[in-house]
Coordinates of C-alpha atoms in Angstrom, one line a residue:
M1 CA 35.2 -68.6 -45.5
E2 CA 36.5 -68.3 -49.1
K3 CA 40.0 -66.9 -49.4
R4 CA 40.3 -64.0 -51.7
T5 CA 43.0 -63.9 -54.4
N6 CA 42.0 -60.8 -56.3
Y7 CA 41.6 -57.5 -54.4
I8 CA 43.1 -54.0 -53.9
F9 CA 44.9 -52.8 -50.8
T10 CA 46.2 -49.4 -49.7
S11 CA 49.0 -48.3 -47.3
E12 CA 50.5 -44.9 -46.4
S13 CA 53.8 -43.3 -45.5
V14 CA 54.6 -39.9 -44.2
G15 CA 57.8 -37.8 -44.7
E16 CA 60.3 -36.9 -42.0
G17 CA 58.8 -33.4 -42.0
H18 CA 55.4 -34.6 -40.9
P19 CA 54.6 -33.3 -37.4
D20 CA 54.3 -36.8 -35.9
K21 CA 57.6 -37.9 -37.6
I22 CA 59.4 -34.8 -36.2
C23 CA 58.5 -36.1 -32.8
D24 CA 59.5 -39.7 -33.5
L25 CA 62.9 -38.4 -34.8
I26 CA 63.5 -36.2 -31.8
S27 CA 62.6 -39.0 -29.4
D28 CA 65.0 -41.4 -31.1
A29 CA 67.7 -38.8 -31.4
V30 CA 67.6 -38.3 -27.6
L31 CA 67.7 -42.1 -27.2
D32 CA 70.8 -42.3 -29.4
K33 CA 72.5 -39.6 -27.4
A34 CA 71.8 -41.5 -24.2
L35 CA 73.0 -44.9 -25.5
G36 CA 76.0 -43.3 -27.2
N37 CA 77.3 -42.2 -23.8
D38 CA 75.9 -44.9 -21.6
P39 CA 74.8 -48.2 -23.1
E40 CA 72.8 -49.1 -20.0
S41 CA 70.6 -46.0 -20.3
R42 CA 66.9 -46.5 -19.7
V43 CA 64.9 -44.2 -21.9
G44 CA 61.2 -43.5 -22.5
C45 CA 61.2 -40.2 -24.4
E46 CA 58.1 -38.6 -25.7
C47 CA 57.7 -35.4 -27.8
F48 CA 55.0 -33.0 -28.7
T49 CA 55.2 -30.2 -31.2
T50 CA 53.0 -27.3 -32.4
T51 CA 53.6 -23.9 -33.9
G52 CA 56.9 -22.6 -32.7
L53 CA 57.1 -25.2 -29.9
V54 CA 58.7 -28.5 -29.1
L55 CA 58.0 -30.2 -25.7
V56 CA 60.2 -33.2 -24.8
G57 CA 59.3 -35.3 -21.8
G58 CA 59.5 -38.7 -20.3
E59 CA 61.7 -40.9 -18.1
I60 CA 65.4 -41.1 -18.6
T61 CA 68.0 -42.7 -16.4
T62 CA 71.5 -42.3 -17.7
E63 CA 75.0 -41.6 -16.4
H64 CA 75.8 -38.7 -18.7
Y65 CA 74.2 -35.3 -19.5
I66 CA 72.1 -35.1 -22.6
D67 CA 71.6 -31.7 -24.2
V68 CA 68.0 -32.3 -25.2
V69 CA 67.5 -28.7 -26.5
K70 CA 70.4 -28.9 -28.9
T71 CA 69.4 -32.4 -29.9
A72 CA 65.9 -31.2 -30.9
R73 CA 67.3 -28.2 -32.8
D74 CA 69.7 -30.5 -34.7
V75 CA 66.9 -32.7 -35.7
L76 CA 64.8 -29.8 -37.0
A77 CA 67.8 -28.6 -39.0
D78 CA 68.4 -32.0 -40.4
I79 CA 64.8 -32.3 -41.6
G80 CA 64.9 -28.8 -43.1
Y81 CA 62.9 -26.7 -40.7
D82 CA 65.1 -23.6 -41.0
N83 CA 62.5 -21.0 -42.1
P84 CA 60.2 -19.2 -39.6
E85 CA 57.5 -19.1 -42.3
D86 CA 57.1 -22.8 -41.9
G87 CA 55.8 -22.4 -38.4
I88 CA 58.8 -23.9 -36.7
D89 CA 62.4 -22.9 -37.1
C90 CA 65.4 -24.8 -35.7
K91 CA 67.1 -21.7 -34.5
S92 CA 64.3 -19.7 -32.9
C93 CA 61.6 -22.1 -31.8
S94 CA 60.9 -22.7 -28.1
I95 CA 62.0 -26.1 -26.7
L96 CA 60.8 -27.2 -23.3
T97 CA 62.0 -30.3 -21.4
L98 CA 60.3 -32.3 -18.6
I99 CA 62.5 -35.3 -17.8
Q100 CA 62.5 -37.5 -14.8
P101 CA 64.2 -40.8 -13.9
Q102 CA 62.7 -44.2 -14.7
S103 CA 60.4 -45.6 -12.1
A104 CA 62.3 -47.7 -9.5
D105 CA 59.5 -50.3 -9.7
I106 CA 60.0 -50.7 -13.5
S107 CA 63.8 -50.6 -13.2
Q108 CA 63.9 -53.6 -10.8
G109 CA 61.9 -55.6 -13.3
V110 CA 64.3 -55.0 -16.2
T111 CA 67.5 -55.2 -14.1
A112 CA 68.9 -58.7 -13.8
G113 CA 68.7 -60.0 -10.2
A114 CA 66.8 -56.9 -8.9
G115 CA 63.2 -58.1 -9.2
L116 CA 61.4 -61.4 -8.5
Y117 CA 63.5 -63.2 -11.1
K118 CA 67.3 -63.5 -11.7
E119 CA 67.1 -62.8 -15.4
Q120 CA 66.4 -59.4 -17.0
G121 CA 62.6 -59.2 -17.5
A122 CA 60.5 -57.5 -20.1
G123 CA 60.0 -53.8 -19.6
D124 CA 56.2 -54.1 -19.9
Q125 CA 53.5 -56.6 -20.7
G126 CA 52.2 -56.7 -24.3
M127 CA 52.1 -58.6 -27.6
M128 CA 54.3 -57.8 -30.6
F129 CA 53.9 -58.9 -34.2
G130 CA 56.3 -59.5 -37.0
Y131 CA 55.4 -60.2 -40.6
A132 CA 57.1 -61.1 -43.9
C133 CA 55.9 -62.1 -47.4
R134 CA 57.2 -62.5 -50.9
Q135 CA 55.5 -59.5 -52.5
T136 CA 58.8 -57.5 -52.7
D137 CA 62.5 -58.2 -52.6
E138 CA 62.5 -56.8 -49.1
L139 CA 59.9 -59.4 -48.1
M140 CA 57.5 -56.6 -47.2
P141 CA 53.9 -55.9 -48.3
A142 CA 54.1 -53.9 -51.6
P143 CA 51.8 -50.9 -50.7
V144 CA 53.8 -49.8 -47.7
E145 CA 57.1 -50.5 -49.3
F146 CA 56.1 -48.4 -52.3
S147 CA 54.8 -45.6 -50.1
H148 CA 58.1 -45.4 -48.2
N149 CA 60.0 -45.3 -51.5
I150 CA 58.0 -42.3 -52.6
M151 CA 58.6 -40.3 -49.4
R152 CA 62.3 -41.1 -49.4
R153 CA 62.5 -39.9 -53.0
A154 CA 60.6 -36.8 -52.0
A155 CA 63.1 -36.0 -49.3
E156 CA 66.0 -36.5 -51.8
V157 CA 64.7 -34.1 -54.4
R158 CA 63.8 -31.6 -51.8
K159 CA 67.1 -31.5 -50.1
S160 CA 69.1 -31.6 -53.3
R161 CA 66.8 -28.8 -54.6
I162 CA 65.8 -30.7 -57.7
L163 CA 62.4 -29.5 -56.8
D164 CA 63.3 -26.3 -54.9
F165 CA 59.7 -25.4 -54.1
L166 CA 59.1 -28.3 -51.8
R167 CA 59.0 -27.8 -48.0
P168 CA 59.4 -30.6 -45.4
D169 CA 55.9 -31.8 -44.7
G170 CA 54.3 -34.5 -46.8
K171 CA 52.5 -37.8 -46.9
C172 CA 51.4 -40.4 -49.5
Q173 CA 49.5 -43.6 -50.0
V174 CA 49.6 -46.2 -52.6
T175 CA 46.8 -48.6 -53.7
V176 CA 47.9 -51.9 -55.3
R177 CA 45.7 -54.3 -57.2
Y178 CA 46.4 -58.0 -56.6
E179 CA 45.7 -60.9 -58.9
N180 CA 46.3 -64.4 -57.6
N181 CA 47.7 -62.8 -54.4
K182 CA 50.5 -61.0 -56.3
P183 CA 50.9 -57.3 -57.1
A184 CA 49.5 -56.8 -60.6
A185 CA 49.2 -53.0 -60.9
I186 CA 49.3 -49.7 -59.0
E187 CA 45.8 -48.4 -59.1
T188 CA 46.1 -45.1 -57.3
V189 CA 48.9 -42.8 -55.8
V190 CA 48.0 -40.0 -53.4
L191 CA 50.7 -37.6 -52.7
S192 CA 50.3 -34.4 -50.7
H193 CA 53.4 -32.4 -50.2
Q194 CA 54.1 -29.0 -48.7
H195 CA 55.4 -26.3 -51.1
T196 CA 56.2 -22.6 -51.2
E197 CA 53.7 -19.9 -51.7
Q198 CA 55.1 -19.1 -55.1
A199 CA 54.8 -22.6 -56.7
S200 CA 51.8 -23.1 -59.0
Y201 CA 49.6 -26.2 -58.7
E202 CA 50.7 -27.4 -62.2
Q203 CA 54.4 -27.0 -61.2
V204 CA 53.9 -29.0 -58.0
R205 CA 51.8 -31.7 -59.7
D206 CA 54.1 -32.3 -62.7
G207 CA 57.2 -32.1 -60.6
L208 CA 56.0 -34.7 -58.0
I209 CA 54.8 -37.1 -60.7
E210 CA 57.9 -37.0 -62.8
E211 CA 60.7 -36.5 -60.3
V212 CA 59.2 -38.3 -57.2
I213 CA 56.5 -40.9 -58.0
R214 CA 57.7 -42.4 -61.3
P215 CA 61.4 -42.9 -60.2
A216 CA 60.2 -44.4 -56.9
L217 CA 57.8 -47.1 -58.2
P218 CA 58.3 -50.2 -60.4
K219 CA 57.6 -49.2 -64.0
E220 CA 55.9 -52.5 -64.8
L221 CA 53.2 -51.8 -62.2
L222 CA 52.4 -48.2 -63.5
T223 CA 49.7 -48.3 -66.2
P224 CA 47.7 -45.8 -68.2
R225 CA 44.9 -46.5 -65.7
T226 CA 47.0 -45.4 -62.7
V227 CA 45.3 -42.4 -61.0
Y228 CA 47.4 -39.7 -59.4
H229 CA 45.9 -37.5 -56.8
I230 CA 48.5 -34.8 -56.2
N231 CA 47.7 -32.2 -53.4
P232 CA 44.0 -33.0 -53.8
T233 CA 42.9 -29.8 -52.0
G234 CA 44.8 -27.8 -54.6
R235 CA 47.2 -26.2 -52.1
F236 CA 49.6 -27.2 -49.3
V237 CA 51.5 -24.2 -48.2
T238 CA 50.7 -24.3 -44.4
G239 CA 52.3 -27.5 -43.1
G240 CA 54.4 -29.0 -40.4
P241 CA 53.6 -28.2 -36.8
K242 CA 51.9 -25.0 -37.9
G243 CA 49.3 -27.0 -39.9
D244 CA 48.9 -29.8 -37.4
S245 CA 50.4 -30.7 -34.0
G246 CA 52.6 -33.8 -33.7
L247 CA 53.2 -36.6 -31.1
T248 CA 55.6 -39.4 -30.7
G249 CA 54.2 -42.8 -31.5
R250 CA 51.2 -41.7 -33.6
K251 CA 52.3 -43.4 -36.8
I252 CA 52.6 -47.0 -35.7
I253 CA 51.1 -48.5 -38.8
V254 CA 53.4 -46.5 -41.0
D255 CA 56.3 -47.7 -38.9
T256 CA 55.4 -51.4 -39.5
Y257 CA 53.5 -53.1 -42.3
G258 CA 51.0 -50.5 -43.5
G259 CA 48.0 -52.2 -42.0
W260 CA 48.8 -55.5 -43.8
G261 CA 50.1 -57.4 -40.8
K262 CA 48.7 -57.2 -37.2
H263 CA 50.0 -54.7 -34.7
G264 CA 50.2 -55.1 -30.9
G265 CA 49.6 -51.4 -30.3
G266 CA 53.0 -50.3 -28.8
A267 CA 55.0 -47.6 -30.5
F268 CA 58.8 -47.8 -31.0
S269 CA 60.4 -44.4 -31.0
G270 CA 62.1 -43.0 -27.9
K271 CA 62.2 -46.4 -26.2
D272 CA 65.4 -48.2 -25.2
P273 CA 65.6 -51.9 -26.0
S274 CA 64.7 -53.2 -22.6
K275 CA 61.2 -52.2 -23.7
V276 CA 59.8 -55.2 -25.6
D277 CA 57.3 -52.9 -27.5
R278 CA 60.3 -52.2 -29.6
S279 CA 62.9 -55.0 -29.3
A280 CA 60.4 -57.9 -29.4
A281 CA 58.8 -56.4 -32.5
Y282 CA 62.2 -56.4 -34.1
M283 CA 62.7 -60.0 -33.1
A284 CA 59.3 -61.0 -34.4
R285 CA 60.1 -59.4 -37.8
Y286 CA 63.4 -61.3 -37.8
L287 CA 61.7 -64.6 -37.2
A288 CA 59.1 -64.0 -39.8
K289 CA 61.6 -62.9 -42.4
N290 CA 63.9 -65.9 -41.8
L291 CA 60.9 -68.2 -42.0
V292 CA 60.0 -66.9 -45.5
A293 CA 63.7 -66.9 -46.5
T294 CA 63.8 -70.7 -45.9
G295 CA 61.7 -71.1 -49.1
L296 CA 59.3 -73.4 -47.1
I297 CA 56.6 -70.8 -46.8
D298 CA 55.5 -67.6 -48.7
E299 CA 54.0 -65.6 -45.8
A300 CA 54.6 -65.6 -42.1
E301 CA 53.2 -63.7 -39.1
V302 CA 54.8 -64.2 -35.7
Q303 CA 53.4 -63.0 -32.4
L304 CA 55.5 -62.8 -29.2
A305 CA 53.8 -61.9 -25.9
Y306 CA 55.5 -60.9 -22.5
A307 CA 54.7 -60.2 -18.9
I308 CA 56.5 -57.3 -17.2
G309 CA 59.5 -58.5 -15.2
V310 CA 59.5 -62.0 -16.7
A311 CA 62.2 -63.0 -19.2
E312 CA 60.6 -65.8 -21.3
P313 CA 57.7 -64.9 -23.6
V314 CA 54.3 -66.1 -22.3
S315 CA 53.4 -67.2 -25.8
V316 CA 54.7 -67.7 -29.3
Y317 CA 52.2 -67.8 -32.2
V318 CA 52.8 -68.4 -35.9
N319 CA 50.4 -68.0 -38.8
T320 CA 51.5 -69.1 -42.3
F321 CA 48.1 -68.3 -43.9
G322 CA 48.1 -71.7 -45.6
S323 CA 51.2 -70.8 -47.6
G324 CA 53.6 -73.2 -46.1
K325 CA 54.9 -76.8 -46.4
V326 CA 55.3 -76.9 -42.6
A327 CA 52.6 -76.8 -39.9
A328 CA 52.5 -73.6 -37.8
E329 CA 52.4 -75.8 -34.7
K330 CA 55.8 -77.3 -35.6
I331 CA 57.3 -73.9 -36.2
E332 CA 56.0 -72.7 -32.8
T333 CA 58.0 -75.5 -31.1
V334 CA 61.2 -74.8 -33.1
L335 CA 61.5 -71.1 -32.7
P336 CA 62.1 -71.0 -28.9
K337 CA 64.7 -73.7 -29.3
L338 CA 66.7 -71.9 -32.0
F339 CA 66.3 -68.3 -30.9
N340 CA 66.8 -66.6 -27.5
L341 CA 63.5 -64.8 -27.1
T342 CA 64.3 -63.2 -23.7
P343 CA 64.8 -59.4 -23.6
A344 CA 68.5 -59.9 -22.9
G345 CA 68.8 -62.5 -25.7
I346 CA 67.1 -60.1 -28.2
I347 CA 69.3 -57.2 -27.2
D348 CA 72.4 -59.4 -27.6
T349 CA 71.3 -60.8 -31.0
F350 CA 71.0 -57.4 -32.6
K351 CA 73.4 -55.5 -30.3
L352 CA 70.7 -53.0 -29.5
K353 CA 72.5 -51.1 -26.7
R354 CA 74.0 -48.7 -29.3
P355 CA 72.9 -45.5 -31.0
I356 CA 71.2 -47.0 -34.1
Y357 CA 67.7 -45.7 -33.7
Y358 CA 67.5 -42.2 -35.3
P359 CA 67.5 -43.6 -38.8
T360 CA 64.6 -45.9 -38.0
A361 CA 62.2 -43.1 -37.0
A362 CA 61.2 -42.2 -40.6
Y363 CA 60.4 -44.4 -43.6
G364 CA 59.6 -47.5 -41.7
H365 CA 61.5 -49.8 -39.3
F366 CA 61.3 -52.8 -41.6
G367 CA 62.3 -53.7 -45.1
R368 CA 65.6 -51.8 -44.8
P369 CA 68.8 -53.9 -45.0
E370 CA 70.9 -51.6 -42.9
F371 CA 69.1 -52.8 -39.7
P372 CA 70.3 -56.0 -38.0
W373 CA 66.7 -57.5 -37.6
E374 CA 66.5 -57.5 -41.4
R375 CA 69.2 -60.2 -41.8
T376 CA 68.2 -63.6 -43.1
D377 CA 71.3 -65.3 -41.6
R378 CA 69.3 -68.0 -39.7
A379 CA 67.2 -69.3 -42.7
D380 CA 69.5 -72.3 -43.2
D381 CA 69.2 -73.3 -39.5
L382 CA 65.4 -72.9 -39.7
R383 CA 65.2 -74.9 -42.9
S384 CA 67.2 -77.8 -41.3
A385 CA 65.1 -77.8 -38.1
L386 CA 61.8 -77.7 -40.0
S387 CA 62.6 -80.2 -42.8

């Protein structure tokens, strides 16, 4: 099959006020509360929201009380849902909780010495993918990185009241044209953002283009041919949970690589690091990013797969898409020797038993230097082992 070098690709992002992101943020806020008081907490927290209602449920085993209702209200306030006209208000909405302890059968599989094996096993079976490439400084695919930049900027101008007519809900997508496998131009930007009843379409359109989109994107990639679709229906007043219900874990492609890299199917938010859906996806990104940072390859995809209750991964797979000077088979033999890929090893590498998860729940889990799995501190070790 002929490999394409010229093409267009689109990815999306959603803002923190999107109904699904509200749920991701509440789930991770509850997780952080648990880990802040008890680092050994086991958390699987799910959230649902609709008009005037937040439902928080799941399995939580922890040594300290968590005020889930206050936590959810604090998240809504932080996002900016403080007006009953938006369909959900941090002060007056109903918040229901349905929490039970973690299953004893699962617990013994992820507790060292409690199950069939002495080591801490994986919290579930599954396969996780990590990806990195040279398209951006963050070693992320350009379309999803640009989309996140737009939504972060939208939140900034909304909260600082530069555009005082914006309300919390919003989403965007960016289409990038590639030439010789490199970003050459931004073809299309779609941005739909909730606004007040009083704001005119022209005010919203012009404000979003000039104050959000242009400052968020590389100037050299915006051309006279770039198309802007701003609130394409013409109106976006009804939004948030009033416009659409939300669920934790429904934006897994937004959370990762925007559809560019593969995804194993497991969501991240609300899960403590014993669950490899989350922690092994972070390790796979760390491996892929350090591989690209060696300078030996331009693109890397890493898959890690696990069996519940078993510590070592059942498989390690690497694809360099023909971009490397090193065979993928060699990389696959080196990675398990240089990195501890057990759940306990991953947790220790990134110090994951601490409350660091709330900021991950919006604007992507990858490509952000504040997170430990984004370090490239092992590139020299990898380069030496692979040379």
